[in-house]
Amino acid sequence: MGELGAVRLDWNGKEMPALAGLTELCLVSPGDPACRLIHGDNLAAMRALGRRAMSFMLAYLDPPFLTGRLHLRVTRARHTGTGGIVRSLGPAFDDRWSGLAEYLSELRPRLVAARDLLDDRGCMVLHVDTKTSHYAKVLCDEIFGQSCFASEIVWRYRRWPSKTANFQRVHDVLLRYVKNPRTAPRFRQLYEPLAPSTQATWGNGRQRAVFDGQGRRKRSSTTETESPGTPLGDVWNIGIVAPVARERTGYPTQKPEALIERLLQACTEPGDLVLDPYVGSGTTLSVCHRLGRAALGIDASPGAVEVTLRRLEAAGVVPLLERARTAERPRRLGKTRGAEAADGQQRRGRGGQNQMVLRARAAAPKCSPT
Amino acid sequence: MGELGAVRLDWNGKEMPALAGLTELCLVSPGDPACRLIHGDNLAAMRALGRRAMSFMLAYLDPPFLTGRLHLRVTRARHTGTGGIVRSLGPAFDDRWSGLAEYLSELRPRLVAARDLLDDRGCMVLHVDTKTSHYAKVLCDEIFGQSCFASEIVWRYRRWPSKTANFQRVHDVLLRYVKNPRTAPRFRQLYEPLAPSTQATWGNGRQRAVFDGQGRRKRSSTTETESPGTPLGDVWNIGIVAPVARERTGYPTQKPEALIERLLQACTEPGDLVLDPYVGSGTTLSVCHRLGRAALGIDASPGAVEVTLRRLEAAGVVPLLERARTAERPRRLGKTRGAEAADGQQRRGRGGQNQMVLRARAAAPKCSPT
DNA sequence: GCAGTTAATGAATCGCATG
DNA sequence: CCATGCGATTCATTAACTG
C-alpha cells in the first residue's frame, strides 16, 4: 500500500496564499524567557519565530471548534462597596465563519507554520471535536504526510445530560503527528492500571508466556516483577474543569490541566520547549511552568492575554511579553476566495486590538481570577 | 454557517461509474424470511434490493479496515481418530488494496447504495478505525449531507499491549448518519450508570434544579424518583470477543454481540428491518434474531457464509439463502481508474466464488464451530 | 452449586534473521 | 539495502477444571 497518493481535500480558495505580511516580534516587557507570551495573530507570530530559528518539542493547537458563536468570558470581581461578587461578560474569541472552507483556509497555514517550527523529534497535537476532526485529519495527512500520523486521542469527559434523540457527545479528539517518521520521537511510556479482570486473574505480577519445544505457546504465568500497568491507550477519561473548580478562569472552552499534563509527561521532557499558538486561558503555559517545560504562547485576544497573565502571576511567573506586528497589513482577499467569504461579515481579532496597552504586571494584583 | 459547500474529497477515478452490471437475486433455498443471507457482491445485491423497494431501519456496515493483509479464518474440528482438536486455516477476506484511493472508490458506491435502501426514519452506521475513519466521514458528509451526521461513536476496548513509542490504539470508530434530518429518527434513549462521583454526592435519586424568584438557578436537590442513570454517550466501553469465548467463531475481526446489541436497542425496534452488507461472522444476523429484528445480510466470502450459516443454525434459525448473480459481468476498468489500480494485483472475492454450491443446511450438522 | 484456580489464545508491534 | 517473515512479548478475557 502506498502513501495517500491522490486523495486530497479540496475547496475553493485552498491554494490562496495565506494572509500575513512581513512580521516582527516586539519585546513589550522583560520577564522569564522560559515562559513567553506573544500578543498577536499566531500565523504572523509563528512565521516570525521561524526567522528566529526556534524549534519546539511539542506544539499543542487548540483552535476554535467551528461553533458558529462569539464566545464570551466571565470576569468576577468583588464589589468595592457591598463586597458581593460581580460577574461581567466580555468578548473572548470569535468563532463565526462563513463556512467550513473559510475555517480550513485559516487553519491550514497555521498547521504548516507550526510544523515548520517543530524539532526533528517533536510532535504536533491538534485539539478539535467531531465537527471538524475528520477534515482536519485529512488536511494534516497532506501537510505532515500520512506516515507521520501517530494517534487519534479521544478525550472522554462527563457532562450535564441533555435530552436529544442521539448518543450524547462526550468526547473531543486530539490528533497527534510527529515531525519526522524516521526519527525516534520524544515519548515516555505512561501506564494505566490493569483491568479489574486481569488483576483478579493475574494479580499485579507481570505475565509471561511459556512456550513448548516447538515454539508453540502453552500457557502464561505470572512473574515476580510487578507490572507497571498496561501502556496508556488513546482513550483518556479526564473530567472537564468543574464549574466551581479553583482551576477555572472564566475563559470559555478552558481545557483541564490534567489533560495537558498527560500530554506533556508523554511527549516532552523537562527543559523542552512547547508551543501553544492558541493560548486561551493559558492552561498550557501554566502546566509547562509547573512541570519545568519552557513554553511560548500566542493569542490575538486581549481577553486571553489578560486571563493568562493573571493566571501565571498567581503561579509565580512573570512571562516575557511580546507583540506580533505586521508591518504591511495584508488586504483581505475577499471575493477571490469564493462566494462563502464574500459576505462582508466582521472578521475576528485581527483589527482594532493591537491598540490595547499591555503591561507586564497587568491588571489585578489579586489571586487567581475565579 | 452554511453547509459544507465546496469542501470535498478528491482522488483519481472518484467519478468512475461503480462496477456492477444488471444483477438479480436467486433464491437458493427456502428459510426464515426474517433472516436472509445473500451470497454475492454487496453492491450488486444492494442494487437488486433497491429494485425490490425494500427499506431498512438500520444499515450496519463493517467493511475491511484497509489493513493491507489477507485475513484468514480458523476452523476447529475434532480429529476422528485421536479426539484432539485440529485447527486449520482458510481464507476469510482480502483486505489488500493498491492504496486509499482504490479503497474509497469501492466504499463510496456501497455507501450510496446503503443510503438508498434506508427507511426515512432509519440510519446508517459505518464501522471503521482511525486509518480510514476521517476519509470515510468526509465521504459520508458528501453522500448523506452534513446535517445528517449524527454521531461519531468511539468503541473503546482493552487488549494486549505493544511496545510502540506511541499511545496504544484501543478504539474503533462508528459513524452514524440519519437518512432524513427533518424526520424524527428511530431512537430509544439508553442509560449508563451514574459516575461514581455523582453517586457519592447525589445518591441514585434524580437531580432537580432549584430556581429562585428571578429564574436564576440556586442549587440542585435530589428527588425520590430513582435516576435511570446518565444518557448513554458516544464512547462505549465494550470488551473484544475473548479468544476462548463461546461467542467466537474463528472468523477474523469478529465484532462483539454486546456492541451490535447496543446499536440495535438504540436505533431499532422489534420487527424493524436491518441491513448488514458485510456479514463476516454473522454477528448482526445472530443478534437481530435474538432481539426480534428482521435482518438481511450480504457477503461475497464463502467462508463468511459458511460460518454464518453454522452460527445461525446453532441459534435455531435457517436463513432464507439467496445468491446475487450479475447477468453481465462488468470488466474491471483497470487503467482508466488511475495508475494505482493497474498493478495487475489479484482482486478480492469477486470471481470464482459463485460456483460454490450452497445448501441451506450447509456443512456440518454440528454445534457452533469452536 | 459456587468460588477460586488454571488453561488457552487473540493479535499489534518490535527485533532479528533471512533472502 | 530493502522487503519479508517469524519469534518474542504481554494484557485481557472466558471456558474449563478443581476443591
Coordinates of N, CA, C and O in Angstrom, one line a residue, chain B residues 146-304:
Chain B
Q146 N -24.1 17.0 5.4 CA -23.5 17.2 6.7 C -24.6 17.2 7.8 O -24.3 16.8 9.0
S147 N -25.7 17.7 7.5 CA -26.8 17.8 8.6 C -27.3 16.4 9.0 O -28.0 16.3 9.9
C148 N -27.0 15.4 8.2 CA -27.4 14.0 8.6 C -26.4 13.3 9.5 O -26.7 12.2 10.0
F149 N -25.3 13.9 9.7 CA -24.3 13.3 10.6 C -24.9 13.3 12.0 O -25.3 14.4 12.5
A150 N -24.9 12.2 12.7 CA -25.5 12.1 14.0 C -24.4 11.9 15.1 O -24.4 12.7 16.0
S151 N -23.5 10.9 14.9 CA -22.6 10.6 16.0 C -21.3 10.0 15.4 O -21.3 9.2 14.5
E152 N -20.2 10.4 16.1 CA -19.0 9.6 16.0 C -19.0 8.7 17.3 O -18.6 9.3 18.3
I153 N -19.3 7.5 17.2 CA -19.3 6.6 18.4 C -17.9 6.0 18.5 O -17.3 5.5 17.5
V154 N -17.3 6.1 19.6 CA -16.0 5.5 19.9 C -16.2 4.2 20.7 O -16.7 4.2 21.8
W155 N -15.8 3.1 20.0 CA -15.8 1.8 20.7 C -14.4 1.6 21.4 O -13.5 1.5 20.7
R156 N -14.4 1.7 22.7 CA -13.1 1.5 23.4 C -13.0 0.1 24.0 O -14.0 -0.3 24.6
Y157 N -12.0 -0.5 23.7 CA -11.8 -1.9 24.2 C -10.4 -2.0 24.9 O -9.6 -1.1 24.9
R158 N -10.2 -3.1 25.4 CA -8.9 -3.4 26.0 C -8.2 -4.6 25.3 O -8.9 -5.4 24.8
R159 N -6.9 -4.6 25.2 CA -6.3 -5.7 24.5 C -4.8 -5.8 24.9 O -4.3 -5.0 25.7
W160 N -4.1 -6.7 24.3 CA -2.8 -7.0 24.6 C -1.9 -5.7 24.4 O -2.2 -5.0 23.4
P161 N -0.9 -5.5 25.1 CA -0.1 -4.3 25.0 C 1.0 -4.5 23.9 O 1.4 -5.6 23.6
S162 N 1.4 -3.4 23.4 CA 2.5 -3.4 22.5 C 3.5 -2.4 22.9 O 3.2 -1.5 23.7
K163 N 4.7 -2.5 22.5 CA 5.8 -1.7 23.0 C 6.1 -0.5 22.1 O 7.2 0.0 22.2
T164 N 5.2 -0.1 21.3 CA 5.5 1.0 20.4 C 5.6 2.3 21.2 O 5.0 2.5 22.2
A165 N 6.4 3.2 20.7 CA 6.6 4.6 21.3 C 5.5 5.4 20.9 O 5.6 6.4 20.1
N166 N 4.3 5.1 21.3 CA 3.1 5.8 21.0 C 2.0 5.4 21.9 O 2.1 4.4 22.6
F167 N 0.9 6.2 22.0 CA -0.3 5.8 22.7 C -0.9 4.6 22.0 O -1.2 4.7 20.8
Q168 N -1.1 3.6 22.7 CA -1.6 2.4 22.0 C -3.1 2.6 21.5 O -3.9 3.2 22.2
R169 N -3.3 2.1 20.3 CA -4.7 2.3 19.8 C -5.6 1.3 20.4 O -5.4 0.1 20.3
V170 N -6.6 1.8 21.1 CA -7.6 0.9 21.8 C -9.0 1.4 21.4 O -9.9 1.2 22.2
H171 N -9.2 1.9 20.2 CA -10.6 2.2 19.9 C -10.8 2.1 18.4 O -10.0 2.3 17.6
D172 N -12.1 1.8 18.1 CA -12.6 1.9 16.7 C -13.6 3.0 16.7 O -14.0 3.6 17.7
V173 N -14.1 3.3 15.5 CA -15.0 4.4 15.3 C -16.2 4.0 14.5 O -16.1 3.2 13.6
L174 N -17.4 4.4 15.0 CA -18.6 4.1 14.3 C -19.3 5.4 13.9 O -19.7 6.2 14.8
L175 N -19.4 5.6 12.6 CA -20.0 6.9 12.2 C -21.5 6.6 11.9 O -21.9 5.7 11.2
R176 N -22.3 7.4 12.6 CA -23.8 7.2 12.4 C -24.4 8.4 11.6 O -24.1 9.6 12.0
Y177 N -25.2 8.1 10.6 CA -25.9 9.1 9.8 C -27.3 8.7 9.7 O -27.7 7.6 9.6
V178 N -28.2 9.7 9.8 CA -29.6 9.5 9.7 C -30.0 9.8 8.2 O -29.3 10.5 7.5
K179 N -31.0 9.1 7.7 CA -31.4 9.3 6.4 C -32.0 10.7 6.1 O -31.6 11.3 5.1
N180 N -32.9 11.1 7.0 CA -33.6 12.3 6.7 C -33.5 13.2 8.0 O -34.0 12.9 9.0
P181 N -32.8 14.4 7.9 CA -32.6 15.2 9.0 C -33.9 15.9 9.5 O -33.9 16.5 10.6
R182 N -34.9 15.9 8.7 CA -36.1 16.5 9.1 C -37.2 15.6 9.6 O -38.3 16.0 9.9
T183 N -36.8 14.3 9.8 CA -37.7 13.3 10.3 C -37.1 12.8 11.6 O -35.9 12.7 11.8
A184 N -38.0 12.7 12.6 CA -37.5 12.2 13.9 C -37.0 10.7 13.7 O -37.8 9.9 13.2
P185 N -35.8 10.5 13.9 CA -35.3 9.1 13.7 C -35.7 8.2 14.8 O -36.1 8.6 15.9
R186 N -35.7 6.9 14.4 CA -35.8 5.8 15.5 C -34.7 6.1 16.5 O -33.6 6.1 16.1
F187 N -35.1 6.3 17.7 CA -34.1 6.4 18.7 C -34.7 6.1 20.1 O -35.6 6.8 20.5
R188 N -34.1 5.1 20.7 CA -34.6 4.8 22.1 C -33.4 5.2 23.0 O -32.3 4.8 22.8
Q189 N -33.7 6.0 24.0 CA -32.7 6.5 24.9 C -32.2 5.4 25.8 O -33.0 4.8 26.6
L190 N -30.9 5.1 25.8 CA -30.4 4.1 26.8 C -29.6 4.9 27.8 O -29.3 6.0 27.6
Y191 N -29.3 4.2 28.9 CA -28.7 4.9 30.0 C -27.5 4.1 30.5 O -27.4 2.9 30.4
E192 N -26.5 4.9 31.0 CA -25.3 4.3 31.7 C -25.4 4.5 33.2 O -26.1 5.4 33.6
P193 N -24.7 3.8 34.0 CA -24.7 4.0 35.4 C -24.1 5.4 35.6 O -23.3 5.9 34.9
L194 N -24.6 6.0 36.7 CA -24.1 7.3 37.1 C -22.6 7.2 37.4 O -22.1 6.2 37.8
A195 N -21.8 8.3 37.2 CA -20.4 8.3 37.6 C -20.3 8.1 39.1 O -21.2 8.6 39.9
P196 N -19.3 7.4 39.6 CA -19.1 7.2 41.0 C -19.2 8.5 41.8 O -19.8 8.6 42.9
S197 N -18.6 9.6 41.2 CA -18.6 10.9 42.0 C -20.0 11.4 42.1 O -20.4 12.0 43.1
T198 N -20.8 11.2 41.1 CA -22.2 11.7 41.1 C -23.0 10.9 42.2 O -23.7 11.4 43.0
Q199 N -22.7 9.6 42.2 CA -23.5 8.7 43.1 C -23.1 9.1 44.6 O -23.9 9.2 45.5
A200 N -21.8 9.5 44.8 CA -21.3 9.8 46.1 C -22.0 11.1 46.6 O -22.4 11.2 47.7
T201 N -22.2 12.0 45.6 CA -22.8 13.3 46.0 C -24.3 13.3 46.1 O -24.9 13.8 47.0
W202 N -24.9 12.6 45.1 CA -26.4 12.7 44.9 C -27.1 11.4 45.2 O -28.3 11.4 45.1
G203 N -26.4 10.3 45.4 CA -27.0 9.1 45.5 C -27.6 8.7 44.2 O -27.2 9.1 43.1
N204 N -28.7 7.8 44.2 CA -29.3 7.4 43.0 C -30.6 8.1 42.6 O -31.3 7.8 41.7
G205 N -30.9 9.2 43.4 CA -32.1 9.9 43.1 C -31.8 10.9 41.9 O -30.7 11.3 41.6
R206 N -32.9 11.1 41.2 CA -32.8 12.0 40.1 C -32.6 13.5 40.7 O -33.2 13.9 41.6
Q207 N -31.7 14.2 40.0 CA -31.5 15.6 40.5 C -32.5 16.5 39.9 O -33.1 16.3 38.9
R208 N -32.8 17.5 40.7 CA -33.7 18.5 40.2 C -33.1 19.9 40.5 O -32.7 20.2 41.6
A209 N -33.1 20.7 39.5 CA -32.6 22.1 39.6 C -33.6 22.9 40.4 O -34.8 22.8 40.2
V210 N -33.1 23.8 41.2 CA -34.0 24.7 42.0 C -33.7 26.1 41.6 O -32.5 26.5 41.5
F211 N -34.8 26.8 41.3 CA -34.6 28.2 40.8 C -35.1 29.2 41.9 O -36.0 28.9 42.6
D212 N -34.5 30.4 41.9 CA -35.1 31.4 42.8 C -36.1 32.2 42.0 O -36.4 31.9 40.9
G213 N -36.6 33.3 42.6 CA -37.7 34.1 42.0 C -37.3 34.6 40.7 O -38.2 34.7 39.8
Q214 N -36.1 35.0 40.5 CA -35.7 35.7 39.2 C -35.3 34.7 38.1 O -34.8 35.0 37.1
G215 N -35.6 33.4 38.4 CA -35.3 32.4 37.3 C -33.9 32.0 37.3 O -33.4 31.3 36.4
R216 N -33.1 32.5 38.3 CA -31.7 32.0 38.3 C -31.6 30.7 39.1 O -32.3 30.5 40.1
R217 N -30.7 29.9 38.7 CA -30.6 28.6 39.4 C -29.8 28.8 40.7 O -28.8 29.4 40.8
K218 N -30.4 28.2 41.7 CA -29.8 28.3 43.0 C -29.0 27.1 43.4 O -27.8 27.2 43.7
R219 N -29.6 26.0 43.4 CA -28.9 24.8 43.7 C -29.7 23.6 43.2 O -30.8 23.8 42.8
S220 N -29.2 22.4 43.3 CA -30.0 21.3 42.9 C -30.3 20.4 44.2 O -29.7 20.6 45.2
S221 N -31.3 19.6 44.1 CA -31.6 18.7 45.1 C -31.9 17.3 44.6 O -32.2 17.2 43.4
T222 N -31.9 16.3 45.4 CA -32.3 15.0 44.9 C -33.8 14.8 45.1 O -34.4 15.5 45.9
T223 N -34.3 14.0 44.3 CA -35.7 13.7 44.4 C -35.9 12.2 44.7 O -35.0 11.4 44.8
E224 N -37.2 11.9 44.9 CA -37.5 10.5 45.3 C -37.2 9.5 44.2 O -36.7 8.4 44.4
T225 N -37.7 9.9 43.0 CA -37.6 9.0 41.9 C -36.1 8.6 41.6 O -35.3 9.5 41.5
E226 N -35.9 7.3 41.4 CA -34.6 6.9 41.1 C -34.2 7.3 39.7 O -34.9 7.2 38.8
S227 N -32.9 7.7 39.6 CA -32.4 8.1 38.3 C -32.2 6.8 37.5 O -31.7 5.8 38.0
P228 N -32.5 6.9 36.2 CA -32.2 5.7 35.3 C -30.7 5.7 35.0 O -30.3 4.7 34.3
G229 N -30.0 6.6 35.4 CA -28.6 6.7 35.0 C -28.4 7.9 34.1 O -29.3 8.8 34.0
T230 N -27.2 8.0 33.5 CA -27.0 9.2 32.7 C -27.2 8.7 31.2 O -26.9 7.6 30.9
P231 N -27.7 9.6 30.4 CA -28.0 9.1 29.0 C -26.7 8.6 28.4 O -25.6 9.2 28.5
L232 N -26.8 7.5 27.6 CA -25.7 6.9 27.0 C -25.0 7.8 26.1 O -25.6 8.5 25.2
G233 N -23.6 7.9 26.3 CA -22.8 8.8 25.5 C -22.3 8.1 24.2 O -22.8 7.1 23.8
D234 N -21.4 8.8 23.6 CA -20.8 8.3 22.3 C -19.5 7.6 22.5 O -18.8 7.4 21.5
V235 N -19.1 7.3 23.7 CA -17.9 6.5 24.0 C -18.3 5.3 24.7 O -18.9 5.4 25.8
W236 N -18.1 4.1 24.1 CA -18.6 2.8 24.6 C -17.5 1.9 25.0 O -16.6 1.6 24.2
N237 N -17.5 1.5 26.3 CA -16.5 0.5 26.8 C -17.1 -0.9 26.6 O -18.0 -1.2 27.4
I238 N -16.6 -1.6 25.7 CA -17.1 -3.0 25.5 C -15.9 -3.8 25.1 O -15.1 -3.4 24.3
G239 N -15.8 -5.0 25.8 CA -14.7 -5.8 25.6 C -14.7 -6.5 24.2 O -15.8 -6.7 23.6
I240 N -13.5 -6.8 23.6 CA -13.5 -7.5 22.4 C -13.9 -9.0 22.7 O -13.9 -9.4 23.9
V241 N -14.2 -9.7 21.7 CA -14.6 -11.1 21.9 C -13.4 -11.9 22.4 O -12.3 -11.9 21.7
A242 N -13.4 -12.5 23.6 CA -12.3 -13.1 24.2 C -11.8 -14.3 23.3 O -12.7 -14.9 22.6
P243 N -10.5 -14.6 23.3 CA -10.0 -15.7 22.5 C -10.7 -17.0 22.7 O -10.8 -17.8 21.8
V244 N -11.2 -17.2 23.9 CA -11.8 -18.5 24.2 C -13.3 -18.4 24.5 O -13.9 -19.3 25.0
A245 N -13.9 -17.2 24.1 CA -15.3 -17.1 24.3 C -16.2 -18.0 23.5 O -15.8 -18.4 22.4
R246 N -17.3 -18.4 24.1 CA -18.2 -19.3 23.4 C -18.7 -18.6 22.1 O -18.9 -19.3 21.1
E247 N -18.8 -17.3 22.2 CA -19.2 -16.5 21.0 C -18.3 -16.6 19.8 O -18.7 -16.3 18.7
R248 N -17.1 -16.9 20.0 CA -16.1 -16.8 19.0 C -16.3 -17.8 17.9 O -16.5 -19.0 18.2
T249 N -16.2 -17.4 16.6 CA -16.4 -18.3 15.5 C -15.2 -18.7 14.8 O -15.3 -19.6 14.0
G250 N -14.1 -18.1 15.0 CA -12.9 -18.4 14.2 C -12.7 -17.4 13.0 O -11.7 -17.4 12.4
Y251 N -13.8 -16.7 12.7 CA -13.7 -15.7 11.7 C -13.0 -14.5 12.2 O -13.2 -14.0 13.3
P252 N -12.1 -13.9 11.4 CA -11.3 -12.8 11.9 C -12.1 -11.5 12.1 O -13.2 -11.4 11.5
T253 N -11.6 -10.6 12.8 CA -12.2 -9.3 13.0 C -13.7 -9.4 13.5 O -14.5 -8.5 13.3
Q254 N -14.0 -10.4 14.2 CA -15.4 -10.6 14.7 C -15.7 -9.5 15.7 O -14.9 -9.2 16.6
K255 N -16.9 -9.0 15.6 CA -17.3 -7.9 16.5 C -18.2 -8.5 17.6 O -18.9 -9.5 17.4
P256 N -18.1 -7.9 18.8 CA -18.8 -8.5 19.9 C -20.3 -8.3 19.8 O -20.8 -7.3 19.3
E257 N -21.1 -9.3 20.3 CA -22.5 -9.2 20.2 C -23.0 -8.0 21.1 O -24.0 -7.3 20.7
A258 N -22.3 -7.7 22.1 CA -22.7 -6.6 23.0 C -22.7 -5.2 22.3 O -23.5 -4.4 22.5
L259 N -21.7 -5.1 21.4 CA -21.7 -3.8 20.6 C -22.9 -3.7 19.7 O -23.6 -2.7 19.6
I260 N -23.2 -4.8 18.9 CA -24.3 -4.7 18.0 C -25.6 -4.6 18.7 O -26.5 -3.9 18.3
E261 N -25.7 -5.3 19.9 CA -26.9 -5.3 20.7 C -27.2 -3.8 21.1 O -28.4 -3.4 21.0
R262 N -26.2 -3.1 21.5 CA -26.5 -1.8 22.0 C -27.0 -0.9 20.8 O -27.9 -0.1 21.0
L263 N -26.4 -1.1 19.7 CA -26.8 -0.3 18.5 C -28.2 -0.7 18.1 O -29.0 0.2 17.9
L264 N -28.6 -2.0 18.2 CA -29.9 -2.4 17.8 C -30.9 -1.8 18.8 O -32.0 -1.4 18.4
Q265 N -30.6 -1.9 20.1 CA -31.5 -1.4 21.1 C -31.8 0.0 21.0 O -32.9 0.5 21.2
A266 N -30.8 0.8 20.5 CA -31.0 2.3 20.5 C -31.6 2.7 19.1 O -32.4 3.6 19.1
C267 N -31.3 2.0 18.1 CA -31.7 2.5 16.7 C -32.8 1.7 16.1 O -33.2 2.1 14.9
T268 N -33.3 0.6 16.7 CA -34.4 -0.1 16.0 C -35.3 -0.6 17.1 O -35.1 -0.5 18.3
E269 N -36.5 -1.0 16.6 CA -37.5 -1.6 17.5 C -37.8 -3.0 17.0 O -37.4 -3.3 15.8
P270 N -38.3 -3.9 17.8 CA -38.6 -5.2 17.4 C -39.5 -5.2 16.1 O -40.4 -4.4 16.0
G271 N -39.1 -6.0 15.2 CA -39.9 -6.1 13.9 C -39.2 -5.2 12.8 O -39.5 -5.4 11.6
D272 N -38.4 -4.3 13.2 CA -37.7 -3.4 12.2 C -36.8 -4.3 11.3 O -36.3 -5.4 11.8
L273 N -36.4 -3.8 10.2 CA -35.6 -4.5 9.2 C -34.2 -3.9 9.2 O -34.0 -2.7 9.2
V274 N -33.2 -4.8 9.4 CA -31.8 -4.4 9.5 C -31.0 -4.9 8.3 O -31.1 -6.1 7.9
L275 N -30.1 -4.1 7.8 CA -29.3 -4.5 6.6 C -27.8 -4.6 7.1 O -27.3 -3.7 7.7
D276 N -27.1 -5.7 6.7 CA -25.7 -5.8 7.0 C -25.0 -6.3 5.7 O -24.9 -7.5 5.5
P277 N -24.4 -5.4 5.0 CA -23.8 -5.7 3.7 C -22.4 -6.4 3.9 O -21.8 -6.9 2.9
Y278 N -21.8 -6.4 5.1 CA -20.6 -7.1 5.3 C -20.8 -8.0 6.5 O -20.4 -7.7 7.6
V279 N -21.4 -9.2 6.2 CA -21.8 -10.1 7.2 C -20.7 -10.6 8.1 O -20.8 -10.6 9.3
G280 N -19.6 -11.0 7.5 CA -18.5 -11.6 8.2 C -18.9 -12.8 9.0 O -19.4 -13.7 8.4
S281 N -18.7 -12.8 10.3 CA -19.1 -14.0 11.1 C -20.6 -14.0 11.4 O -21.0 -15.0 12.1
G282 N -21.3 -13.0 11.0 CA -22.8 -13.1 11.2 C -23.3 -12.6 12.5 O -24.4 -12.9 12.9
T283 N -22.5 -11.8 13.2 CA -22.9 -11.3 14.5 C -24.2 -10.5 14.4 O -25.1 -10.7 15.2
T284 N -24.3 -9.6 13.4 CA -25.5 -8.8 13.3 C -26.8 -9.7 13.1 O -27.8 -9.5 13.8
L285 N -26.7 -10.7 12.2 CA -27.8 -11.5 12.0 C -28.2 -12.3 13.2 O -29.4 -12.4 13.6
S286 N -27.2 -12.7 13.9 CA -27.4 -13.5 15.1 C -28.1 -12.7 16.2 O -29.1 -13.1 16.8
V287 N -27.6 -11.5 16.4 CA -28.2 -10.6 17.4 C -29.6 -10.1 17.0 O -30.5 -10.1 17.9
C288 N -29.8 -9.9 15.7 CA -31.1 -9.5 15.3 C -32.1 -10.6 15.6 O -33.2 -10.3 16.0
H289 N -31.7 -11.8 15.3 CA -32.6 -12.9 15.6 C -33.0 -12.9 17.1 O -34.1 -13.1 17.5
R290 N -32.0 -12.8 17.9 CA -32.2 -12.9 19.4 C -33.1 -11.7 19.8 O -33.9 -11.9 20.8
L291 N -33.0 -10.6 19.2 CA -33.7 -9.4 19.7 C -35.0 -9.2 18.9 O -35.7 -8.1 19.0
G292 N -35.3 -10.1 18.0 CA -36.6 -10.0 17.2 C -36.6 -8.9 16.1 O -37.6 -8.4 15.8
R293 N -35.4 -8.6 15.6 CA -35.3 -7.7 14.5 C -35.2 -8.6 13.2 O -34.4 -9.6 13.2
A294 N -35.8 -8.2 12.1 CA -35.6 -8.9 10.9 C -34.3 -8.4 10.3 O -34.0 -7.2 10.4
A295 N -33.6 -9.3 9.6 CA -32.3 -8.9 9.1 C -32.0 -9.5 7.8 O -32.5 -10.5 7.4
L296 N -31.2 -8.7 7.0 CA -30.8 -9.2 5.7 C -29.3 -8.9 5.6 O -28.8 -7.8 5.8
G297 N -28.5 -10.0 5.4 CA -27.0 -9.9 5.3 C -26.5 -10.3 4.0 O -27.2 -11.0 3.3
I298 N -25.4 -9.7 3.6 CA -24.8 -10.0 2.3 C -23.3 -10.2 2.6 O -22.6 -9.4 3.3
D299 N -22.7 -11.2 1.9 CA -21.2 -11.3 1.9 C -20.8 -12.1 0.7 O -21.5 -13.0 0.3
A300 N -19.7 -11.7 0.2 CA -19.1 -12.4 -1.0 C -18.2 -13.5 -0.6 O -17.9 -14.4 -1.5
S301 N -17.8 -13.6 0.6 CA -16.8 -14.6 1.0 C -17.6 -15.9 1.4 O -18.4 -16.0 2.2
P302 N -17.2 -17.0 0.7 CA -17.8 -18.3 1.1 C -17.5 -18.7 2.5 O -18.4 -19.3 3.2
G303 N -16.4 -18.3 3.1 CA -16.1 -18.6 4.5 C -17.0 -17.9 5.4 O -17.5 -18.4 6.4
A304 N -17.3 -16.6 5.1 CA -18.3 -15.8 5.9 C -19.7 -16.5 5.9 O -20.3 -16.6 6.9

